[in-house]
Coordinates of C-alpha atoms and ligand atoms in Angstrom, one line a residue:
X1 CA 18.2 -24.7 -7.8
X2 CA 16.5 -21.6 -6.1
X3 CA 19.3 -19.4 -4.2
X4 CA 19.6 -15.7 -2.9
X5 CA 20.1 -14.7 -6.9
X6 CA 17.0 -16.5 -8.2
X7 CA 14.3 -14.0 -9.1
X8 CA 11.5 -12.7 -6.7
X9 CA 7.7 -12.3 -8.1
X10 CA 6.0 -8.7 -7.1
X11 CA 2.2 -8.7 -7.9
X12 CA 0.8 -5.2 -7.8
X13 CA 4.2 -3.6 -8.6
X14 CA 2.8 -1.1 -10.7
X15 CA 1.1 0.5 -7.7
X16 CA 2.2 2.9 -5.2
X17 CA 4.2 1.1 -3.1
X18 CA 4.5 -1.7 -4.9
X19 CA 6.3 0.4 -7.7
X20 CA 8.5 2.3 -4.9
X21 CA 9.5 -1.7 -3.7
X22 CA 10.5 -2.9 -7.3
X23 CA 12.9 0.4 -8.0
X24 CA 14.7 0.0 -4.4
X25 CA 14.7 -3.9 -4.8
X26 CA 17.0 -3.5 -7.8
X27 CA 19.0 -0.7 -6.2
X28 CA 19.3 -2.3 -2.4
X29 CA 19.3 -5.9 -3.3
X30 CA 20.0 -6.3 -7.4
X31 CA 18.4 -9.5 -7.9
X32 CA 15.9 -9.6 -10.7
X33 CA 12.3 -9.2 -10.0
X34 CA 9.4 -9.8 -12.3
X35 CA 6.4 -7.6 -11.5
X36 CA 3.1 -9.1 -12.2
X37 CA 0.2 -6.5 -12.4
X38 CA -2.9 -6.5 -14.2
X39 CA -2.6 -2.4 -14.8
X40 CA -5.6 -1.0 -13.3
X41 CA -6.6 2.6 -12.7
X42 CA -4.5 2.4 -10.0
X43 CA -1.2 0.9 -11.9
X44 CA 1.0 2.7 -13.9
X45 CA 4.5 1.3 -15.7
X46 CA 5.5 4.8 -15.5
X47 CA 6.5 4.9 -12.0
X48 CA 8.7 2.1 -14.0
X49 CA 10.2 3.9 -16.8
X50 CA 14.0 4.3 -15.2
X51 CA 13.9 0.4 -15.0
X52 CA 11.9 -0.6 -18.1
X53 CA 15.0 -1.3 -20.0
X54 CA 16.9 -3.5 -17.1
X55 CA 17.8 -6.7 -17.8
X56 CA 17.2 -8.0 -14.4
X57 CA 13.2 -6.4 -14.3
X58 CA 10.5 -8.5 -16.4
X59 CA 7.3 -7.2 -17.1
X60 CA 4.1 -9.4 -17.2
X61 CA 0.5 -7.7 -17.9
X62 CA -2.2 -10.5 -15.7
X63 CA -4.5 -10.8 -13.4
X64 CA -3.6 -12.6 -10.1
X65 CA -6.5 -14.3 -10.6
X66 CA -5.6 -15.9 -13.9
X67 CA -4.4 -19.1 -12.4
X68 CA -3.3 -20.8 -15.7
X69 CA -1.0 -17.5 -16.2
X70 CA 0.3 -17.5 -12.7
X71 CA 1.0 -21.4 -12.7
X72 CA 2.8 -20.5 -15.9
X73 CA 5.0 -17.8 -14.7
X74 CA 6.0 -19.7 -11.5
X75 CA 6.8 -22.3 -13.5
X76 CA 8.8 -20.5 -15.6
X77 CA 10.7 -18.0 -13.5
X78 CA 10.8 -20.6 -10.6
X79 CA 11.0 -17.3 -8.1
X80 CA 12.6 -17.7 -4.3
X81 CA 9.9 -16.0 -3.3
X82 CA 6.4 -13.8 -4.1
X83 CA 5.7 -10.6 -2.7
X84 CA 1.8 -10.1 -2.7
X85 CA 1.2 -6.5 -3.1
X86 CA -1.8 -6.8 -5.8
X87 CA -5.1 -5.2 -3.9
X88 CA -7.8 -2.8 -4.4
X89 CA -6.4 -0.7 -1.8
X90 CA -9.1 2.5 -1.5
X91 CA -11.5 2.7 1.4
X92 CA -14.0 5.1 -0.3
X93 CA -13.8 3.0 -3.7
X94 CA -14.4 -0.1 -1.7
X95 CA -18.0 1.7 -0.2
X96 CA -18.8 2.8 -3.5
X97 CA -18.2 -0.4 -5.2
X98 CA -17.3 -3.6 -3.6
X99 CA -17.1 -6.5 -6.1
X100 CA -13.6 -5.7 -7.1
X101 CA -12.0 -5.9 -3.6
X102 CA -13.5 -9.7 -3.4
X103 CA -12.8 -10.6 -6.6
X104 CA -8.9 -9.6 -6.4
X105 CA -8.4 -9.2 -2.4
X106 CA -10.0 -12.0 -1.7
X107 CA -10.4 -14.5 -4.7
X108 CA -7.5 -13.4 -6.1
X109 CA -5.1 -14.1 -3.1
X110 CA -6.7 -17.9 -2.9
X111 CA -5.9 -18.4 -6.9
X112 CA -2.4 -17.1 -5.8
X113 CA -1.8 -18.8 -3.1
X114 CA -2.9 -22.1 -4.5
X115 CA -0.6 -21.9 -7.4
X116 CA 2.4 -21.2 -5.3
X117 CA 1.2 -24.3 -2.9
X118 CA 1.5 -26.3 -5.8
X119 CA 4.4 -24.6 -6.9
X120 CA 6.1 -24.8 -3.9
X121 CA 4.9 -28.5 -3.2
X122 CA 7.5 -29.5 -6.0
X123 CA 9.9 -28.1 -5.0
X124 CA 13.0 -29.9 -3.5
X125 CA 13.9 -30.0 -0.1
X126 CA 16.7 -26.9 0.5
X127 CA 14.4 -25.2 -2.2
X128 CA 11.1 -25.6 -0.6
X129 CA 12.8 -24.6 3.0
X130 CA 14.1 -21.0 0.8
X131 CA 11.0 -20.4 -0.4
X132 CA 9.0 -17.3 0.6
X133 CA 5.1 -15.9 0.6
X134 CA 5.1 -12.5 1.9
X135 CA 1.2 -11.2 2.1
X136 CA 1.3 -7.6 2.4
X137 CA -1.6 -6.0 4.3
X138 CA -2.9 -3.1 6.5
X139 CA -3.5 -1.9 10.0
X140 CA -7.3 -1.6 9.0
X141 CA -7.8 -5.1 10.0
X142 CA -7.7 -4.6 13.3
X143 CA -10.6 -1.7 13.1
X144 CA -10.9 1.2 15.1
X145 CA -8.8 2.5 18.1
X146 CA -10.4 5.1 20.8
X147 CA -8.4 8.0 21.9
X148 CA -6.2 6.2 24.9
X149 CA -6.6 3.2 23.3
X150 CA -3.6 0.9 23.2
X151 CA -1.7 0.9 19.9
X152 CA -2.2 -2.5 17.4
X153 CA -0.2 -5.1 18.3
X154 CA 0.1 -8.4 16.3
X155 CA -2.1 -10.1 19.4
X156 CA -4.8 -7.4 18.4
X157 CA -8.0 -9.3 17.7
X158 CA -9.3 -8.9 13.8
X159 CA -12.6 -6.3 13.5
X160 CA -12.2 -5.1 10.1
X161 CA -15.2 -2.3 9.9
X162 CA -15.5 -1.7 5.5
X163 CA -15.6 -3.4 2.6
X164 CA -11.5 -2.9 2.1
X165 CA -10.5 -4.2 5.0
X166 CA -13.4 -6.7 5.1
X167 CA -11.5 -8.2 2.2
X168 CA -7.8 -7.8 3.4
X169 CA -8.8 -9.4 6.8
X170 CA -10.2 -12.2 4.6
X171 CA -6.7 -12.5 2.4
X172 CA -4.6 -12.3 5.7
X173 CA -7.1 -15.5 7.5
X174 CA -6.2 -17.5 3.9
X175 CA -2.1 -16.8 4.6
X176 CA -2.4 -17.7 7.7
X177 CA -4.6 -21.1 7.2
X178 CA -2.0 -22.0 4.3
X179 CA 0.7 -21.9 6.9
X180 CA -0.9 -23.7 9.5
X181 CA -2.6 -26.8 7.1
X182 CA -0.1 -27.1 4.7
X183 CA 2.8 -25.5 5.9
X184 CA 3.6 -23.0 3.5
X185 CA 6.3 -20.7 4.6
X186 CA 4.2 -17.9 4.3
X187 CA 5.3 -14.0 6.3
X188 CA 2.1 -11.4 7.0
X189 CA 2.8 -7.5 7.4
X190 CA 0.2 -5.5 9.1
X191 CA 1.5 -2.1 8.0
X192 CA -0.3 1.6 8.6
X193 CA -1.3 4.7 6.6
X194 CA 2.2 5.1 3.8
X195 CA 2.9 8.2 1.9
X196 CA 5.6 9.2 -0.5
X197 CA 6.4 9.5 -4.7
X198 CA 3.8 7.9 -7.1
X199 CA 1.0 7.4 -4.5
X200 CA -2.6 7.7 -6.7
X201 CA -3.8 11.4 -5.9
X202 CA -7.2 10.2 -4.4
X203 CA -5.5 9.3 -1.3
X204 CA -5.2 11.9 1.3
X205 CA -2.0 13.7 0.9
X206 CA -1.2 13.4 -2.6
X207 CA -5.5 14.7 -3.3
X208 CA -4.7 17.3 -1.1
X209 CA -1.4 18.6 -2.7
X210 CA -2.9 18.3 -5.8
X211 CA -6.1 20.3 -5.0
X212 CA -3.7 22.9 -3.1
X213 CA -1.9 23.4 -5.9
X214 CA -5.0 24.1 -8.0
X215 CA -6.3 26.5 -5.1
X216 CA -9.7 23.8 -5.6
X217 CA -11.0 23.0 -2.5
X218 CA -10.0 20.7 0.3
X219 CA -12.3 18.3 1.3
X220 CA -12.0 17.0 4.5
X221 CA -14.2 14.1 6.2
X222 CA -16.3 15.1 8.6
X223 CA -14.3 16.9 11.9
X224 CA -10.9 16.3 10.9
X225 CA -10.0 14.9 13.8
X226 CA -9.4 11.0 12.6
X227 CA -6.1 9.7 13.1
X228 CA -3.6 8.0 11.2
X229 CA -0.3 7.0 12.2
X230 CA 1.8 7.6 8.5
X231 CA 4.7 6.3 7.5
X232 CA 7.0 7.2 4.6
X233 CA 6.6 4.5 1.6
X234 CA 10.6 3.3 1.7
X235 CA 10.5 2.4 5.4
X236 CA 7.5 0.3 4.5
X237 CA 10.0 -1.0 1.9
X238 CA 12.9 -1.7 3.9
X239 CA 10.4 -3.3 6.6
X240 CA 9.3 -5.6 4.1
X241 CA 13.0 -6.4 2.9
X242 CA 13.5 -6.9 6.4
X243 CA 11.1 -9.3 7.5
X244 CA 11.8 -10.9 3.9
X245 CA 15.1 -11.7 4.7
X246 CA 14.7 -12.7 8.2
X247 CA 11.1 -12.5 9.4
X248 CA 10.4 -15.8 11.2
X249 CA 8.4 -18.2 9.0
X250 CA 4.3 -17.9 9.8
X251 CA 4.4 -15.1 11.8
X252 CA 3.0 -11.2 11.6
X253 CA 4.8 -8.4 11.7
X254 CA 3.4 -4.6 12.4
X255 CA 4.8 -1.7 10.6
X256 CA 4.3 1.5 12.0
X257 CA 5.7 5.2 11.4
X258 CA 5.4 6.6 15.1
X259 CA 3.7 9.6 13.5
X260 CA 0.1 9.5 14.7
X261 CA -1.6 12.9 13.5
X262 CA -5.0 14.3 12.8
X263 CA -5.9 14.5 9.5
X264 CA -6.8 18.7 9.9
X265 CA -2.9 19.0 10.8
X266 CA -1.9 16.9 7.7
X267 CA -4.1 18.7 5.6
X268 CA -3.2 22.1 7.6
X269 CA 0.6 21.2 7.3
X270 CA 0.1 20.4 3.1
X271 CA -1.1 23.8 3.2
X272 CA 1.8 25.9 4.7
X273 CA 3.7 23.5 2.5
X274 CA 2.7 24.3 -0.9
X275 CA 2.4 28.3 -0.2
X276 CA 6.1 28.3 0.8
X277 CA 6.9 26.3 -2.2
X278 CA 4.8 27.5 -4.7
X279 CA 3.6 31.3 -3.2
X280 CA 0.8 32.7 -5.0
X281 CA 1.2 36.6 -4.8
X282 CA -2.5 38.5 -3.5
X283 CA -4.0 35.4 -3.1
X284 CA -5.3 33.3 -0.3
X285 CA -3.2 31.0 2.0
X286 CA -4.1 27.5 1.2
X287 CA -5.8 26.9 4.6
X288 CA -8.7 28.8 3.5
X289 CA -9.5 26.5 0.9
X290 CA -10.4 23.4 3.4
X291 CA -13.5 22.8 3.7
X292 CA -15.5 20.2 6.1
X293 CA -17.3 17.7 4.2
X294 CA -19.5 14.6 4.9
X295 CA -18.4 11.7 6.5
X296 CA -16.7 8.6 5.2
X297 CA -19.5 5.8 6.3
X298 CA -18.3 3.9 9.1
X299 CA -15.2 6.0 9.2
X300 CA -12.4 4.6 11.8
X301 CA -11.7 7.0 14.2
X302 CA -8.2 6.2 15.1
X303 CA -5.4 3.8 13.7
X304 CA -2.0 3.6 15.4
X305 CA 0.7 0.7 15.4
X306 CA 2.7 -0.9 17.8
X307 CA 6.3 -1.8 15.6
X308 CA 8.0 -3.2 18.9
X309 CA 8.2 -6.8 17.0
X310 CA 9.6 -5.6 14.3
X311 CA 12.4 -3.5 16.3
X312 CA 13.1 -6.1 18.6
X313 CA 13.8 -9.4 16.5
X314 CA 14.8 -7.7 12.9
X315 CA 16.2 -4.2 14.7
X316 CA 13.8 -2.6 11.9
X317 CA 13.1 1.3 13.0
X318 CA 11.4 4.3 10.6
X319 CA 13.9 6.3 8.9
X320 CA 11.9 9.2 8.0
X321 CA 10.7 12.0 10.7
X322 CA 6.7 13.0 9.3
X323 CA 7.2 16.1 8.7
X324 CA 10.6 15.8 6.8
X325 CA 9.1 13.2 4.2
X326 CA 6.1 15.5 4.2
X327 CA 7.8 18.0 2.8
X328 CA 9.8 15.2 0.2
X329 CA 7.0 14.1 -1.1
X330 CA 5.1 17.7 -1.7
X331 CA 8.4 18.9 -3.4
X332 CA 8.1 15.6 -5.5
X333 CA 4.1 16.1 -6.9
X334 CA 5.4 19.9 -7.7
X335 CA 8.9 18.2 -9.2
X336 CA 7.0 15.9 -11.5
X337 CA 3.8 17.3 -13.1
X338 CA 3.8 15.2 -16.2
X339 CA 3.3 12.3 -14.0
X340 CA 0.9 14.0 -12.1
X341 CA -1.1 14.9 -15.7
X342 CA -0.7 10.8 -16.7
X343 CA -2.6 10.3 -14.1
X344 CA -5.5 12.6 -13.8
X345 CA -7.1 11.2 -17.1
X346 CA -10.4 11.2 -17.3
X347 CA -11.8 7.6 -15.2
X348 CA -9.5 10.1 -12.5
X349 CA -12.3 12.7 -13.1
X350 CA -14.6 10.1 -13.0
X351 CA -14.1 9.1 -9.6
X352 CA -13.4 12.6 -7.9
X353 CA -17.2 13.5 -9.6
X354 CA -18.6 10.3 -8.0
X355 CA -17.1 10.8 -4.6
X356 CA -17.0 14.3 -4.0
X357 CA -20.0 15.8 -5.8
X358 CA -22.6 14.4 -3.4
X359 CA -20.6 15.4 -0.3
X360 CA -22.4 19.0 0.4
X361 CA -19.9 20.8 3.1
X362 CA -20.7 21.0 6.2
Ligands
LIG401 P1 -2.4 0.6 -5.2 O1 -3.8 0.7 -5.3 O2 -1.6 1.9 -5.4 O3 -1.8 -0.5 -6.2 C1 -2.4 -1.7 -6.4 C2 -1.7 -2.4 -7.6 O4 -2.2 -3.7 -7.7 C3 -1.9 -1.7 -8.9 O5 -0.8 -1.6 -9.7 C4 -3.0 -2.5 -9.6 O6 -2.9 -2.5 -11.0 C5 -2.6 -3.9 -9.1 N1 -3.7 -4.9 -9.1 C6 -5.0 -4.7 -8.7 N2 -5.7 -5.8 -8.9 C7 -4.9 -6.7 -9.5 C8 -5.1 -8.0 -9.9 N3 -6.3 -8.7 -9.8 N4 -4.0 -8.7 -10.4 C9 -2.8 -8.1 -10.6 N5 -2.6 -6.8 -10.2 C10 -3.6 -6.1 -9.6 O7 -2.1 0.0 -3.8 P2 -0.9 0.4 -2.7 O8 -1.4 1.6 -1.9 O9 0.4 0.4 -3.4 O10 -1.0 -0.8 -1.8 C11 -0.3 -2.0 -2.1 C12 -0.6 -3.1 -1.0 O11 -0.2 -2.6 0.3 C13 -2.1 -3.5 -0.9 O12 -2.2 -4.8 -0.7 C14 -2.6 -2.7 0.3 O13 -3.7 -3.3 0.9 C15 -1.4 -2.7 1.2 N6 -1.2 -1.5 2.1 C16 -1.3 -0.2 1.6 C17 -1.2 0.9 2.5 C18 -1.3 2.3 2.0 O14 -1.2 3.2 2.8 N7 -1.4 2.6 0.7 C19 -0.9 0.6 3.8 C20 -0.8 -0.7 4.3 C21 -0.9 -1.8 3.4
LIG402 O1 -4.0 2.2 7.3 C1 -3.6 1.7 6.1 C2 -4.5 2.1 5.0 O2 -4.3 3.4 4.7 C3 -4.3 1.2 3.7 O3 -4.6 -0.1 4.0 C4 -5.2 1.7 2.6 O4 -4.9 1.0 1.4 C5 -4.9 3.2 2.4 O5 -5.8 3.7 1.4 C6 -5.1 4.0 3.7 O6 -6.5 4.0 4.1 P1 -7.2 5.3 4.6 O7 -8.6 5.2 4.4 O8 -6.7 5.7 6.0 O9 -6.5 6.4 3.6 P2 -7.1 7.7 2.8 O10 -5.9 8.4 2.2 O11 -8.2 7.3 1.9 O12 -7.7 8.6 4.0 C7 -6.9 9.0 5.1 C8 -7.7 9.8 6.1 O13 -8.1 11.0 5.4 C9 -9.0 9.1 6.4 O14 -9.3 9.4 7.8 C10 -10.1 9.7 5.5 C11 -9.6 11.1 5.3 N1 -9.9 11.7 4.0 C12 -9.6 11.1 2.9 C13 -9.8 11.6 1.7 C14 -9.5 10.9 0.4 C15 -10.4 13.0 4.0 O15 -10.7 13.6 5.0 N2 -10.7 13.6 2.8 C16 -10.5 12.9 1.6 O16 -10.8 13.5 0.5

C-alpha cells in the first residue's frame, strides 16, 4: 500500500540539483529515496558521500532509457512518486553535440514515462490517486524575452530556440499529453537559471570562480549583457517539495529567483568575490582577467520568470537574496577543492579545449 513513507524515485540525482534534492529530501522530509542515474560526466556520487551509507538512500547505476531496468525498479521499490531530474542540461554541449539531449531528454523521458503508466495503471485505486510524476524542466522553453518584455508566465507560448531546450520543450509536450490521454497525475516545473554547491564548473558561475581562482581568463559571450534571472539551488528544492506535496495534479508551475542580472555583473561580482576571499598580494584584481569572447549561437537575450503561481496557491517565495548565496556558493568552491579536482579530470579538459579554444576574443 503506497503512503507518505513509501519511497520516492529521483532520476538524475547525481547531478547538480538533483544531488542538492536527494541530501535535503532526507533531511526536510526523511523518507527514503532511491536515486536512479546513469553517472555521466555530469554525475557524480560524491556530492552523495555524507549519505552513501543511509539506510533510507538506495543507489542504482541505469539509464532512464533502459526500460526493462526501470520496469524492474518500479516494480520493486513501488515508489509514491518519481522525480524526473535526469537531462543533458548544457546549452553549449547541446550546440556542439546534439544526439545525447534526444536520446535521454527526449527518448528517455517517453521510456520513463511509459513504464510509470504501466506502473501506475496497476496500481489500486487510493494508490493510483497518491501517485506522483514530477517532470522537472527550464525557463528555456519559452525562448527569448526582449528588454521590457513581460516575464514567463505558465500561459507563455513554447519557442524553444537550441538543441537543449528543443529537447526539454519536447519532454515537457510528452508530460503534458500523458496527463491529458491517460490521465497520469503528472506536475511540470518551468524553473530559471540555479546556482549553488556541486554545480558542474562549465556552467557560468562555478567556470568563472574556478578560472578566477586560477587568475585564467574569463570568458564571457559576446557583450555581456544577456540576462538571467538566478536562483539559489535549495529554493528550487523547496519549490519542487512544494509543488510535490501540493501542486495541483496536471498543471505547471514557474520557479523563479527575482534576481534578473547581466551576466558582466555576475561575472564582475565573482570577481570582487574571490579577491576579498582569496587576495592575491601585487597582483591584478580579477576583473582584469575577463575577456569578451564569441557568441553562443542563437544565444537568448533575456530569460526572466513570473513565480506569481507558485506564491499564490502553494505560498512558495525564494529564500535566498542573489548576492548573499553568491557569496555561499563562492566560499563553498574555495571550501571544497578536492571536489573541485574530482571533477576537473581530464573529459573536463576535454570539453573546456573544444568550447573555448576556437572562441578568439573579441
Ligand atoms: P546536471 O547536468 O548537473 O545533471 C544531470 C544528471 O542526470 C547527471 O547526474 C547525469 O548523470 C544524469 N543523467 C543524464 N542522462 C541520464 C540518463 N539517460 N539516465 C539516467 N541519468 C542520466 O543537470 P542539473 O543542472 O542538475 O539539471 C537537472 C534538471 O533540472 C534537468 O532536467 C534540467 O533540464 C533542469 N533544470 C536545470 C536548471 C539549471 O540551472 N541547472 C534550471 C532549470 C531546470
Ligand atoms: O534557464 C535555465 C537554464 O539555465 C537551464 O535549463 C540549463 O540547464 C542551465 O545550463 C542554464 O542555461 P544557460 O545557458 O543560461 O546557463 P550557462 O551557465 O551555460 O550560461 C549562463 C549565461 O552565461 C548565458 O547567457 C551564457 C553565458 N556564458 C556561459 C558560459 C559557460 C558566458 O558568457 N561564458 C561562459 O563561459
Amino acid at each position: 500500500m503506497l503512503n507518505d513513507l513509501s519511497p520516492i524515485i529521483v532520476t538524475g540525482g547525481a547531478g547538480f540539483i538533483g544531488s542538492n534534492f536527494v541530501l535535503e529530501w532526507l533531511q526536510a522530509v526523511g523518507t527514503p529515496v532511491v536515486n536512479v542515474d546513469k553517472l555521466t560526466y555530469a554525475g557524480n556520487l560524491g556530492n552523495l558521500g555524507k549519505i552513501s551509507a543511509d539506510a533510507r538512500y538506495t543507489f542504482v547505476h541505469g539509464d532512464i532509457g533502459d526500460r526493462k531496468l526501470v520496469g524492474d525498479l518500479l516494480g520493486r521499490c513501488r515508489p509514491r512518486a518519481i522525480v524526473h531530474f535526469a537531462a543533458e542540461s548544457h546549452v553549449d554541449r547541446s550546440i556542439h553535440g546534439p544526439d545525447d539531449f534526444v536520446r535521454t531528454n527526449v527518448n528517455g523521458t517517453f521510456s520513463l514515462l511509459e513504464e510509470a503508466r504501466a506502473y501506475w495503471t496497476e496500481l489500486g485505486q487510493e494508490e493510483k490517486w497518491r501517485f506522483r510524476f514530477l517532470h522537472v524542466s527550464t525557463d528555456e522553453v519559452y525562448g527569448s524575452l526582449g528588454a521590457n518584455d513581460a516575464a514567463f508566465s505558465e500561459t507563455t507560448a513554447y519557442s524553444p530556440n537550441s538543441p537543449y531546450s528543443a529537447t526539454k520543450a519536447a519532454s515537457d509536450h510528452l508530460v503534458r499529453a500523458y496527463h491529458h490521454t491517460y490521465g497520469m497525475p503528472v506536475l511540470t516545473t518551468n524553473c530559471s537559471n540555479n546556482y549553488g554547491p556541486y554545480q558542474f564548473p562549465e556552467k557560468l558561475i562555478p567556470l568563472m570562480i574556478l578560472n578566477a581562482l586560477d587568475g585564467k581568463p574569463l570568458p564571457v559571450y559576446g557583450d555581456g549583457m544577456n540576462v538571467r534571472d538566478w536562483l539559489f539551488v535549495e529554493d528550487h528544492c523547496s519549490a519542487i517539495r512544494a509543488v510535490l506535496s501540493n501542486g495541483r495534479i496536471g498543471q505547471t508551475y514557474n520557479i523563479g529567483g527575482n534576481s534578473e542580472r547581466a551576466n558582466i555583473d555576475v561575472v564582475t561580482a565573482i570577481c570582487d568575490l574571490v579577491d576579498e576571499m582569496r587576495p592575491r598580494a601585487g597582483a591584478r584584481a580579477r576583473r582584469e582577467l575577463i575577456s569578451y569572447v564569441k557568441d553562443r549561437p542563437g544565444h537568448d537575450r533575456r530569460y526572466a520568470i513570473n513565480a506569481a503561481k507558485l506564491a499564490s496557491e502553494l505560498a512558495w517565495q525564494p529564500s535566498a537574496e542573489f548576492e548573499a548565496g553568491l557569496r555561499k556558493t563562492v566560499r563553498w568552491y574555495l571550501d571544497n577543492s578536492a571536489w573541485v579536482e574530482s571533477v576537473r579530470s581530464g573529459a573536463y579538459l576535454e570539453w573546456i579545449n573544444k568550447n573555448y579554444t576556437e572562441r578568439v576574443s573579441l
